[in-house]
Short mmCIF file of C-alpha atoms in Angstrom, two decimals:
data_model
loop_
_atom_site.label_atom_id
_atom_site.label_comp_id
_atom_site.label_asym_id
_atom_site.label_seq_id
_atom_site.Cartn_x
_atom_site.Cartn_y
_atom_site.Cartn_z
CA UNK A 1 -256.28 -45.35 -92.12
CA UNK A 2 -252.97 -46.03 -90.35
CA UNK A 3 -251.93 -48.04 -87.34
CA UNK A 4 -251.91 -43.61 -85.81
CA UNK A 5 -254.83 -42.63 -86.35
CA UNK A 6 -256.58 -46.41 -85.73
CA UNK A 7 -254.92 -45.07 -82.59
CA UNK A 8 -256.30 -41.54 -81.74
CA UNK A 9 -259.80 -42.54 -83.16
CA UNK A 10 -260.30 -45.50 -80.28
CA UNK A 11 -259.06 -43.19 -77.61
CA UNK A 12 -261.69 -40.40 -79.02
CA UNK A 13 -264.32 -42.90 -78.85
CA UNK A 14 -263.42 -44.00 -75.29
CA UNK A 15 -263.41 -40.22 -74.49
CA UNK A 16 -266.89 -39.75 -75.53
CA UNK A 17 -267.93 -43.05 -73.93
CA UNK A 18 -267.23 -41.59 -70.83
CA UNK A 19 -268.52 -38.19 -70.94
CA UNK A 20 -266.56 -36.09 -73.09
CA UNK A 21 -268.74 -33.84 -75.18
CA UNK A 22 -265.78 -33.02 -77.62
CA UNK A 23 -262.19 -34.59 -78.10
CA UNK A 24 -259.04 -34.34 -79.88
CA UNK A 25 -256.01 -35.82 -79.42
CA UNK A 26 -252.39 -36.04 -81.38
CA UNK A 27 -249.43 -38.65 -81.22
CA UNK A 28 -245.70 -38.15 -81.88
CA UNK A 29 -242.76 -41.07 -82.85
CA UNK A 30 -239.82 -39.17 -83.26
CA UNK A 31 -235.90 -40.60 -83.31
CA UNK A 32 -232.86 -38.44 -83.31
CA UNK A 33 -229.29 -38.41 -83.42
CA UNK A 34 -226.54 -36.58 -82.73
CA UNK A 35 -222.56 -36.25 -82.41
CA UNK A 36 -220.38 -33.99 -81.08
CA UNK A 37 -216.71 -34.37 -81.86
CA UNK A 38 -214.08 -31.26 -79.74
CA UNK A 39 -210.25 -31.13 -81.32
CA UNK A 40 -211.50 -34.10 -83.49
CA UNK A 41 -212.34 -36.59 -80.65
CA UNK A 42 -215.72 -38.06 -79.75
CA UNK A 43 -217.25 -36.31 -77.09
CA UNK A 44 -220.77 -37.55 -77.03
CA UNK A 45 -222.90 -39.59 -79.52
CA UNK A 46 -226.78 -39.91 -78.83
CA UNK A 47 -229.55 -41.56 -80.31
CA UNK A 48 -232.83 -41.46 -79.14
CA UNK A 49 -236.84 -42.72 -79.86
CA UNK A 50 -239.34 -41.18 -78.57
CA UNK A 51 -243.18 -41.39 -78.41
CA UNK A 52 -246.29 -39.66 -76.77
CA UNK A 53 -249.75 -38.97 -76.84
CA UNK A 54 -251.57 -36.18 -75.99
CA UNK A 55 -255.44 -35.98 -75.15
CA UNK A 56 -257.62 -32.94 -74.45
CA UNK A 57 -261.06 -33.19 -74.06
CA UNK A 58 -264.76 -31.19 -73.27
CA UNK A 59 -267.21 -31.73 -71.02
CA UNK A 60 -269.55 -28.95 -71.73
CA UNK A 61 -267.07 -25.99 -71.73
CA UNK A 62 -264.85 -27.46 -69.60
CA UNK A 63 -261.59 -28.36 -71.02
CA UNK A 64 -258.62 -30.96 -69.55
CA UNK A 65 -255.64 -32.14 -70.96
CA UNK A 66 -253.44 -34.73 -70.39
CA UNK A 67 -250.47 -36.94 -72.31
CA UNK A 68 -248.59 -40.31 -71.74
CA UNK A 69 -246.03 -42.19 -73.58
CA UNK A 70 -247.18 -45.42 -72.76
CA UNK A 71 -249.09 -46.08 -75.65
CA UNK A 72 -250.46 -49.44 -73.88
CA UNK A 73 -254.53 -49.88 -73.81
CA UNK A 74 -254.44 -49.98 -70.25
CA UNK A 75 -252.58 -46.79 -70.02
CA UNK A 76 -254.43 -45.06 -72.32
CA UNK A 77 -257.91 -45.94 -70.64
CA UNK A 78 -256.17 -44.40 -67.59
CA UNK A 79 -255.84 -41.48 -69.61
CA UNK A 80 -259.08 -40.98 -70.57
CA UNK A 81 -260.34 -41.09 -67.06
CA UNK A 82 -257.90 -38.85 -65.90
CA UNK A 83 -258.80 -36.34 -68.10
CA UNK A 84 -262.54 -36.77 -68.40
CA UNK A 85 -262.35 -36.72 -64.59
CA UNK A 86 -260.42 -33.40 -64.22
CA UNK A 87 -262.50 -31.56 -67.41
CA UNK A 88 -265.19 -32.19 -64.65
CA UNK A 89 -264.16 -30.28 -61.74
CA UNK A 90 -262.79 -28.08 -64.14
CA UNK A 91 -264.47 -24.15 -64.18
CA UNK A 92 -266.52 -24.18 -67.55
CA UNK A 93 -264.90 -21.33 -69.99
CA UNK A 94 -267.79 -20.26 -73.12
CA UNK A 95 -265.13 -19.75 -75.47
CA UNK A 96 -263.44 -22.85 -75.31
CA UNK A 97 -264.15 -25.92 -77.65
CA UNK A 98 -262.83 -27.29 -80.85
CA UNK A 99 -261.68 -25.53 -83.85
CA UNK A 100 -265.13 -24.91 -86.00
CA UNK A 101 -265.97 -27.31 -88.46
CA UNK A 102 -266.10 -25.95 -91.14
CA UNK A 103 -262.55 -24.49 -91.13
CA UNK A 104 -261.06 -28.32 -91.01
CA UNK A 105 -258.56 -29.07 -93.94
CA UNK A 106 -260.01 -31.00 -95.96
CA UNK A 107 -257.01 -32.89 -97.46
CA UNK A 108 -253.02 -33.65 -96.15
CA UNK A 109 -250.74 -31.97 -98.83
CA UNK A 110 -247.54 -33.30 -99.62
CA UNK A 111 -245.11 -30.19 -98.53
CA UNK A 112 -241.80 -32.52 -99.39
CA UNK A 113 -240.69 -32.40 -95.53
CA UNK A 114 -239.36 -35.69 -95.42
CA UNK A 115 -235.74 -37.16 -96.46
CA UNK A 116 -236.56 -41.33 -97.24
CA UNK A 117 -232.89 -41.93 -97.98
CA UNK A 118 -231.31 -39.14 -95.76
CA UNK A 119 -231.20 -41.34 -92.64
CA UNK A 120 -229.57 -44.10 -94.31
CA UNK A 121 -225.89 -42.69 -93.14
CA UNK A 122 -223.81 -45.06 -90.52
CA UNK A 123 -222.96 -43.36 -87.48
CA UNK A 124 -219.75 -43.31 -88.17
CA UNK A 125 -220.53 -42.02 -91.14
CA UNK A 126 -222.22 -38.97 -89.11
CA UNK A 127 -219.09 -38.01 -87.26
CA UNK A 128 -217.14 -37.60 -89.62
CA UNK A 129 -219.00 -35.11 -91.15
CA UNK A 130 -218.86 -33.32 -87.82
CA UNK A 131 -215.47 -33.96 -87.61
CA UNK A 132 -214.65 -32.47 -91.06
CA UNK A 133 -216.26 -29.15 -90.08
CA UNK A 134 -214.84 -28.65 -87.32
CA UNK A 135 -211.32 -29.48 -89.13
CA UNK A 136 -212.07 -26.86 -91.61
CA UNK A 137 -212.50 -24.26 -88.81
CA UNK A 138 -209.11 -25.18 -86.80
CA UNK A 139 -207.23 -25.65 -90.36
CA UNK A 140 -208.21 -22.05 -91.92
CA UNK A 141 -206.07 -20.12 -90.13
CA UNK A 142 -203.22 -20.11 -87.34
CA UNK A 143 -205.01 -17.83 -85.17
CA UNK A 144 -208.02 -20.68 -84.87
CA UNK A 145 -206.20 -22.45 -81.69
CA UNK A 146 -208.92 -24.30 -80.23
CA UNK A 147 -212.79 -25.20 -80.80
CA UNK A 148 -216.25 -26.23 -79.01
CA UNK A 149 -216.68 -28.75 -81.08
CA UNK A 150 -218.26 -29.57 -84.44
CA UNK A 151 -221.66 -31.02 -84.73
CA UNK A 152 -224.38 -33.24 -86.64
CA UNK A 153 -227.53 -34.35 -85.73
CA UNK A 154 -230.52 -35.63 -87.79
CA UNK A 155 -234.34 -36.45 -87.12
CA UNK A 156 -237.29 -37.99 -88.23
CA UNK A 157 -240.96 -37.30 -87.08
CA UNK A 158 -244.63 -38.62 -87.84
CA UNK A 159 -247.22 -36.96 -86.57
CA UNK A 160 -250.73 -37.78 -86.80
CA UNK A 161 -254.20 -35.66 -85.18
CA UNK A 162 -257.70 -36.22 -84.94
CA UNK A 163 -260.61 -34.56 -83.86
CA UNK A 164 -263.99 -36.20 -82.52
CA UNK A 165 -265.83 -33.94 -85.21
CA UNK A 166 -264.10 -34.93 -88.23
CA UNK A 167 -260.70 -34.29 -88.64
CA UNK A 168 -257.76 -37.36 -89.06
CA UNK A 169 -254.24 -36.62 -90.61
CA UNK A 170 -250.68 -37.12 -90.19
CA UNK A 171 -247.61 -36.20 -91.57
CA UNK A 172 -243.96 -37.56 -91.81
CA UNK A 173 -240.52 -34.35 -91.99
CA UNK A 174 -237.37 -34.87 -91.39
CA UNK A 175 -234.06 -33.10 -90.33
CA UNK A 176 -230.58 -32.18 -90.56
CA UNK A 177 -228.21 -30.19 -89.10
CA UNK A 178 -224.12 -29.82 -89.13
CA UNK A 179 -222.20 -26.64 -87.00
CA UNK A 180 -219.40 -26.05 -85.38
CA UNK A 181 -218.18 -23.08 -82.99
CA UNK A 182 -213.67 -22.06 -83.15
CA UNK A 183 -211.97 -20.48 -80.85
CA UNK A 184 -209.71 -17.90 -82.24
CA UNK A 185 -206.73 -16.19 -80.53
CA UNK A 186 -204.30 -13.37 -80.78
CA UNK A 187 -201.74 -11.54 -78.31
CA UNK A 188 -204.06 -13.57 -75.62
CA UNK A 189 -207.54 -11.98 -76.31
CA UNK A 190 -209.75 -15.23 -77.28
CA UNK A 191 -212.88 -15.10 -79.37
CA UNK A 192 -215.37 -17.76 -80.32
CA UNK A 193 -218.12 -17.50 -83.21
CA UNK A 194 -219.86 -19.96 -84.91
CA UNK A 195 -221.67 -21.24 -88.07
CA UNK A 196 -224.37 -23.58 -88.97
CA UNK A 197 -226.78 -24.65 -91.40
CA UNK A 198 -230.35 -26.86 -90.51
CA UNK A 199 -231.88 -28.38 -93.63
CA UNK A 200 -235.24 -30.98 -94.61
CA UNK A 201 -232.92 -33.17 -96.89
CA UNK A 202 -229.92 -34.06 -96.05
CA UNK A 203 -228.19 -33.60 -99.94
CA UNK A 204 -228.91 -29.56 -98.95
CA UNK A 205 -226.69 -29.35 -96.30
CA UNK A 206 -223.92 -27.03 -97.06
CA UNK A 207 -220.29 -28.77 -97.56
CA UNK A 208 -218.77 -29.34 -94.10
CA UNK A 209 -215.38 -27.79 -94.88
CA UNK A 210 -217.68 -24.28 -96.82
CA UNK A 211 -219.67 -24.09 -92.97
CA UNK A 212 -216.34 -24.52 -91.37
CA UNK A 213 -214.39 -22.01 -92.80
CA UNK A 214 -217.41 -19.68 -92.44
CA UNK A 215 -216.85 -20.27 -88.41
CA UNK A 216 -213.92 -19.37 -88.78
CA UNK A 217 -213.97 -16.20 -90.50
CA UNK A 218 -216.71 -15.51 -87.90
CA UNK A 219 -214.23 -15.73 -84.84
CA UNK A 220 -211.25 -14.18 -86.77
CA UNK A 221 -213.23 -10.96 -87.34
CA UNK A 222 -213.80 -10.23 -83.83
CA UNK A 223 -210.14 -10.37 -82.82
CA UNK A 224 -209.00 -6.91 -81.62
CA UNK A 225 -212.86 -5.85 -80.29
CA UNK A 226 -213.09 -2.37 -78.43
CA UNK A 227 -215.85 -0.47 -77.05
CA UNK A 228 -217.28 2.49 -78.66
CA UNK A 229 -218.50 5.88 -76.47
CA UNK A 230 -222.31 6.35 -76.93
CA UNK A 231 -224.05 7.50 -79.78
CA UNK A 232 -227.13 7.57 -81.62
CA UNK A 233 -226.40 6.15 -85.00
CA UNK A 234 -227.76 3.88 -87.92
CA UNK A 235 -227.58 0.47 -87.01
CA UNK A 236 -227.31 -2.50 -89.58
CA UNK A 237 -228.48 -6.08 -88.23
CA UNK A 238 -227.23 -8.99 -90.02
CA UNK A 239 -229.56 -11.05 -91.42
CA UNK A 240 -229.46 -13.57 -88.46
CA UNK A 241 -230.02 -10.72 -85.99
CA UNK A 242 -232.90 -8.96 -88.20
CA UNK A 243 -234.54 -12.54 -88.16
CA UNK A 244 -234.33 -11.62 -83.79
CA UNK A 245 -236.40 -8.68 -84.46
CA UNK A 246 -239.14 -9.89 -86.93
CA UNK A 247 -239.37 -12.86 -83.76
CA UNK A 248 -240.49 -10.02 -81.34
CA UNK A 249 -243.36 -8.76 -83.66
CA UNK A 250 -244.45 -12.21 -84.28
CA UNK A 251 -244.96 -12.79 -80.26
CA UNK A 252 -246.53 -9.22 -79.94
CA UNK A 253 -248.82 -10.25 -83.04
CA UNK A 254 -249.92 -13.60 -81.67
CA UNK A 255 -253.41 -13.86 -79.60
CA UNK A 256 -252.27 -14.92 -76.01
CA UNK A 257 -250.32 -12.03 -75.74
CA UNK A 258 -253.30 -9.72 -77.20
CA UNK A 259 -256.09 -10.80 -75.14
CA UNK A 260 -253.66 -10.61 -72.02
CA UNK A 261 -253.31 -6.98 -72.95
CA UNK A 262 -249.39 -7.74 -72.87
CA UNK A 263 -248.63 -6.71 -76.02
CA UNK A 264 -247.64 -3.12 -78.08
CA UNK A 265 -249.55 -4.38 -81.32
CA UNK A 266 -252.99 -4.19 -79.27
CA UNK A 267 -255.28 -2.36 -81.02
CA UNK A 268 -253.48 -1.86 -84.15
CA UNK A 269 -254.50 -3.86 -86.78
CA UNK A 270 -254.88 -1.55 -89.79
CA UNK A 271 -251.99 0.68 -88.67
CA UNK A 272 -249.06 1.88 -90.52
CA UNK A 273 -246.15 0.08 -87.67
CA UNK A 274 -242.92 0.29 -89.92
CA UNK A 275 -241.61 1.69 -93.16
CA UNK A 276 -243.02 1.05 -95.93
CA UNK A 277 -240.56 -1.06 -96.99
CA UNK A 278 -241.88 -3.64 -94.38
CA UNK A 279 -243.48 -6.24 -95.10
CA UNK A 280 -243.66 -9.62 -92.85
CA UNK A 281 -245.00 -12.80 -93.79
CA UNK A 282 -246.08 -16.24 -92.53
CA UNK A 283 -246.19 -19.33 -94.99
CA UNK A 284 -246.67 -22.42 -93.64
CA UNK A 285 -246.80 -24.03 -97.32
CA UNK A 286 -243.78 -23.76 -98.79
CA UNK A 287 -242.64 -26.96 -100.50
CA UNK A 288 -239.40 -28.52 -98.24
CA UNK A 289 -239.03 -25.42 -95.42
CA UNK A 290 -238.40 -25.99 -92.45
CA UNK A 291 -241.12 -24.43 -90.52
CA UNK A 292 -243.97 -26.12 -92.56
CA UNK A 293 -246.44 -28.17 -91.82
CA UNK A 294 -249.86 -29.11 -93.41
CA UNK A 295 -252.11 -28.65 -91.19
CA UNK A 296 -252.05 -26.53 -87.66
CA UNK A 297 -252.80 -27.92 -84.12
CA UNK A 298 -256.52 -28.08 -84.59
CA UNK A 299 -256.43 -29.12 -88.24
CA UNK A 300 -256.84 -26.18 -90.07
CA UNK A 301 -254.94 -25.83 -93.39
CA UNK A 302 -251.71 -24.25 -93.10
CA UNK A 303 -251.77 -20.98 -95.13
CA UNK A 304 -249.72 -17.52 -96.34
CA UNK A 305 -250.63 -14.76 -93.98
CA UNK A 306 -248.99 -11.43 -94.59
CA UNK A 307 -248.73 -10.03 -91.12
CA UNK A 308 -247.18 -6.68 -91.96
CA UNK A 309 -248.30 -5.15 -95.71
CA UNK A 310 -245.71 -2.40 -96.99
CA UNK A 311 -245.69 -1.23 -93.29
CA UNK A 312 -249.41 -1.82 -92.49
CA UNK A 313 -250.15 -4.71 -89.53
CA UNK A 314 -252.91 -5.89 -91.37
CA UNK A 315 -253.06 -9.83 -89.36
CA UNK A 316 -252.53 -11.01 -86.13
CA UNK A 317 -251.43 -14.56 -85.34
CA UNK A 318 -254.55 -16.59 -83.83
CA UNK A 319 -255.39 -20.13 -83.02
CA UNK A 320 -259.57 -20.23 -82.02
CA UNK A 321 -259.58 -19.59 -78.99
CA UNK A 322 -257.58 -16.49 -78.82
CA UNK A 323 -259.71 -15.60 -82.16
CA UNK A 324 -262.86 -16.03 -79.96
CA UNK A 325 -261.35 -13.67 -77.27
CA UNK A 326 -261.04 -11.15 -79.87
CA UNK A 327 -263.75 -11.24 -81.75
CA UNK A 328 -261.65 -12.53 -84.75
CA UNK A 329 -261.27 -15.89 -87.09
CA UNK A 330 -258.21 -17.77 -87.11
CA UNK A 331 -255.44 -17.46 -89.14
CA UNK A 332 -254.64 -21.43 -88.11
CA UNK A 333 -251.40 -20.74 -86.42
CA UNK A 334 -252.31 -23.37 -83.46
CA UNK A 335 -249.91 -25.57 -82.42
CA UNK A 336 -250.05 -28.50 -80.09
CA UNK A 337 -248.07 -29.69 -76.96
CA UNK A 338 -248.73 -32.24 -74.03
CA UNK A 339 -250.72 -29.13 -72.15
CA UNK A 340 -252.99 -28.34 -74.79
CA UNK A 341 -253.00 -25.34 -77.43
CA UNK A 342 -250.60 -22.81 -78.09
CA UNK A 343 -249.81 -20.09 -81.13
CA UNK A 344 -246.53 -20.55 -83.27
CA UNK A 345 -245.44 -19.42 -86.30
CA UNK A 346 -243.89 -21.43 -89.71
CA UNK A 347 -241.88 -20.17 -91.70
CA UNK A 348 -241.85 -16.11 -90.49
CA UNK A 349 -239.80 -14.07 -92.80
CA UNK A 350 -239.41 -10.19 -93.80
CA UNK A 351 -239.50 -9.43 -97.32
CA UNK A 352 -236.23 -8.79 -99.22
CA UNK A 353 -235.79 -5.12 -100.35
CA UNK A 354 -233.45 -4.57 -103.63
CA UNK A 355 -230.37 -2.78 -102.29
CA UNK A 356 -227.08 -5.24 -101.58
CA UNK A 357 -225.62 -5.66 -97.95
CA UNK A 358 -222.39 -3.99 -99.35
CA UNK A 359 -224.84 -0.89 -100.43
CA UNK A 360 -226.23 -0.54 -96.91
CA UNK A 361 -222.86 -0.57 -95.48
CA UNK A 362 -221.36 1.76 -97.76
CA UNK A 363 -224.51 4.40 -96.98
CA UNK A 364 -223.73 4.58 -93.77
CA UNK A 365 -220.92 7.12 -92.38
CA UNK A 366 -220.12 5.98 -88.89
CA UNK A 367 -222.50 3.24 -87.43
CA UNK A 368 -223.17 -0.30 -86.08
CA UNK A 369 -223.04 -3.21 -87.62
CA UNK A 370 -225.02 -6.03 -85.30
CA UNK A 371 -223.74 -9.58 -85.53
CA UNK A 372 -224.69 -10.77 -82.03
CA UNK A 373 -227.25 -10.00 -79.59
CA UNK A 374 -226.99 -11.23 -75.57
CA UNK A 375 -229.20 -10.84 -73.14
CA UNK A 376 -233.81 -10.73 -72.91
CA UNK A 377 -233.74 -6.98 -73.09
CA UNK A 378 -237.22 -6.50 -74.88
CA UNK A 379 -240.63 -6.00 -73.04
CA UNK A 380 -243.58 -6.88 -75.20
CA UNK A 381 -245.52 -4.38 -73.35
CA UNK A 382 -244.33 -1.51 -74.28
CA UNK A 383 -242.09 -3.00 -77.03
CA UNK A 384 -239.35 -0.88 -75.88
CA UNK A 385 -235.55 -2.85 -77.04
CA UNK A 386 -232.19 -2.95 -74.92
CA UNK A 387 -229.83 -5.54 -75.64
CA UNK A 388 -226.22 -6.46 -75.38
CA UNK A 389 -224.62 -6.50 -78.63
CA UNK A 390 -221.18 -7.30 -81.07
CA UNK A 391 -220.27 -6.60 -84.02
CA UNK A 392 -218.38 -4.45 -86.69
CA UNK A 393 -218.27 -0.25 -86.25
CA UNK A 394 -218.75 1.04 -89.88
CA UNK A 395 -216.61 4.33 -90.63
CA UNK A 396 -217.03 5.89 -93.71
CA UNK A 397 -219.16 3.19 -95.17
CA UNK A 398 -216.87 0.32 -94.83
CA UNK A 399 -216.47 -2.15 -91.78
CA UNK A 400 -213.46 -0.69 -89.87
CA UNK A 401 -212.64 -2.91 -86.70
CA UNK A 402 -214.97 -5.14 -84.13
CA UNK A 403 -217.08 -4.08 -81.36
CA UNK A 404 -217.68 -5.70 -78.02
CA UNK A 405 -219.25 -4.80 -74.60
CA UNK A 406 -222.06 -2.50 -75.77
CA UNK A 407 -225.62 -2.18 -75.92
CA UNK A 408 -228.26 -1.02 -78.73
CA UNK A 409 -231.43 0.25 -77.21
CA UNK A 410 -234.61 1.52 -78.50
CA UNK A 411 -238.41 0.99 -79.21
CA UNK A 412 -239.49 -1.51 -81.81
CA UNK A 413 -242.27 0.06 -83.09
CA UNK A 414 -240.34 3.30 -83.90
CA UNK A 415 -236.88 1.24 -85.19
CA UNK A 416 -239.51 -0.56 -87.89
CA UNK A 417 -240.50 2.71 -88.54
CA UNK A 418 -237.28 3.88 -89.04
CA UNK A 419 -236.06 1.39 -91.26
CA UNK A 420 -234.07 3.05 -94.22
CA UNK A 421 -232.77 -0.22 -96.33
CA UNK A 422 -233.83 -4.01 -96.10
CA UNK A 423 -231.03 -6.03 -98.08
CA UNK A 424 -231.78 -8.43 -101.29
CA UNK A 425 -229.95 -11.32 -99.42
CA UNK A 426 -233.00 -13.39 -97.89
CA UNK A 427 -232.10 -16.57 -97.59
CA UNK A 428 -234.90 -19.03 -95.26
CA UNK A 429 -231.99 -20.86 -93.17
CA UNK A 430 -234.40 -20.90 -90.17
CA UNK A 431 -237.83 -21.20 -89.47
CA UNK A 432 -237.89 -17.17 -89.00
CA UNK A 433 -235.36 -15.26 -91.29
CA UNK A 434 -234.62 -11.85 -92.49
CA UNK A 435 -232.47 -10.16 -94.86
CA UNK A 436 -229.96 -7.41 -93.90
CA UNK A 437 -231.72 -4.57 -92.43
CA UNK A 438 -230.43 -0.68 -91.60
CA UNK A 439 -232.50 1.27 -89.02
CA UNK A 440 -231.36 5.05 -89.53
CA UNK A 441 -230.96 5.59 -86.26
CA UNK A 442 -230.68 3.66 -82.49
CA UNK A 443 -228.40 4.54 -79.22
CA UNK A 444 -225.04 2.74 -78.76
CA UNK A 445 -224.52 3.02 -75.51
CA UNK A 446 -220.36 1.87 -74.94
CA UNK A 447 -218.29 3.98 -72.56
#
């Protein structure tokens, strides 16, 4: 067992030396780094370590939680007490408790999350590949005058949990990440876009001159934006933006937001909610991703859960609690901070269909091509969608000039269910991702 978990198992058994009926309790070391170069200065370099524990425990049905990062003995035994002493004056809640039993992993897979030799780079080393991607950007083109900056960081994690009825494991990942954001300009309208890429291993990232010049074709095509009057049309979201919308079923799908009755997927697990080209998944197990993980917040293997079948909801997203409020099991999509258990997803994506981006454009007459979405326009009540967009109008099936200063609005249960292509261009660049997606018809609301 490792110097972590020697760790968490002492402060468990202090926990139930002083009252706790149940415990568990995770620790974090992480160090990152990150530079920023702007018009290929420094601006900022950081580097940073980091370390905490967190501790919830049960006294009957009573739950407390409570985290440090002094991993000292002393302050750890305060941390005990603290938390065995407010789980006590805390009201008792029947459904509360540890994950069951039976459900625990019962084994640490290796999902290839973590880069040995990728952090082996000298600092300098590190900037420079910032400052070569922002160079691309500003060298591409005249019209790219100025820039935000160009960016690297890189981390590395180990985790560890354990549960006072059974359940030790840990995990090491590791991460990467290189952007930058150009200015362009033209008859003195400015525009700034941006690329980026976030890998595991470091030998994946894309080039830094291939991510700069993508920023910078980025900013040059929205030189020359107008608005657009209003009109219901098909709308095409970019893969980036599509990943925005598969987000807001997720957080209607997952069990706070069900039991709080705050949420338009209440009640309809087993109904057609989209096309039946629709289908959503979760899969916390694939090899290198970026949102896997082994095991879930409570220790439950990390699985494949197909939220949304050919159009059908047929999961939600539940740690055990929020399965206990609903008279479900979990789907082990826990996750753990400092304040105790919440519900995330890993690696959320929508299914990629078989037509081409350039085929979805090309179907389309006159319509909207989404590239950028602003604002928090979307209540997950009602799941009705407003939000301030950019992009490209489409006339006669090709991508005719940029779009600013407008705003797509709808519902998202009927845009799923008006979906009319999903693109063959998935590519898992994020922990949630999408491929290109046209709904057949939203309002455009411009002048």
């Amino acid at each position: 067992m490792s110097a972590l978990l020697d760790l968490l198992t002492d402060v468990l058994d202090r926990a139930r030396a002083k009252g706790a009926s149940e415990a568990d309790a995770f620790v974090v070391e992480d160090q990152s780094f990150s530079a920023q170069v702007r018009m290929g200065q420094v601006d900022t370099v950081k580097h940073a370590r980091d370390q905490h524990l967190a501790l919830r425990v049960f006294v009957g049905r009573s739950a407390a939680a409570a985290s440090t990062s002094d991993l000292s003995r002393d302050s750890l035994g305060r941390l005990v007490d603290e938390a065995v002493t407010l789980a006590r004056i805390t009201a008792p809640d029947p459904l509360s408790g540890l994950a069951d039993r039976g459900e625990l992993a019962r084994g640490v897979p290796d999902l290839d999350l973590d880069d040995l030799r990728g952090h082996d780079l000298a600092p300098e080393a590190k900037i420079e590949l910032a400052r070569r991607c922002e160079q691309a950007a500003l060298g591409y083109d005249p019209r790219i005058t100025n820039s935000e900056g160009g960016d690297f960081g890189d981390g590395h994690a180990r985790y560890a949990y354990a549960t006072s009825h059974g359940f030790a494991g840990e995990y090491r990942s590791s991460s990467f990440s290189l952007s930058t954001s150009p200015l362009a300009s033209h008859n003195g309208e400015m525009q700034r876009d941006g690329w980026y890429h976030t890998t595991r291993k470091r030998a994946s990232l894309d080039a830094p001159e291939a991510i700069g010049r993508v920023a910078a074709q980025r900013a040059l095509r929205r030189l020359g934006a107008r608005r657009v009057k209003t009109a219901e049309v098909p709308v095409i979201f970019d893969p980036q933006m599509a990943a925005t919308l598969i987000r807001h079923v997720a957080g209607a799908a997952s069990g706070p937001s069900l039991y709080r009755g705050a949420s338009f997927l209440l009640n309809r697990l087993g109904e057609t909610i989209a096309a039946p080209s629709i289908t959503i998944v979760d899969d916390g197990t694939l090899p290198g991703a970026l949102g896997s993980r082994p095991f879930d917040g409570e220790g439950l293997p990390t699985r494949r859960t197909v939220l949304v079948d050919r159009g059908v909801l047929t999961s939600y997203l539940l740690d055990s609690y929020s399965a206990r409020k609903l008279g479900l099991a979990s789907t082990h999509h826990a996750a753990r901070d400092g304040s105790g258990v919440t519900v995330s997803t890993t690696n959320l994506h929508l299914a990629p269909g078989d037509a081409s981006p350039e085929s979805l454009i090309r179907s389309v007459k006159s319509g909207l091509y989404v590239t950028e979405l602003i604002g928090f326009g979307v209540n997950g009540v009602t799941g009705d969608y407003s939000r301030g967009a950019v992009g490209m109008w489409i006339d006669n099936g090709e991508l005719a000039y940029p779009v600013e200063e407008i705003t797509v609005a709808g519902n998202l249960l009927e845009m799923f269910r008006a979906v009319e292509g999903v693109g063959n261009d998935l590519v898992l660049r994020d922990r949630a991702a999408a491929p290109t997606l046209l709904i057949g018809r939203m309002v455009v609301a411009g002048d």
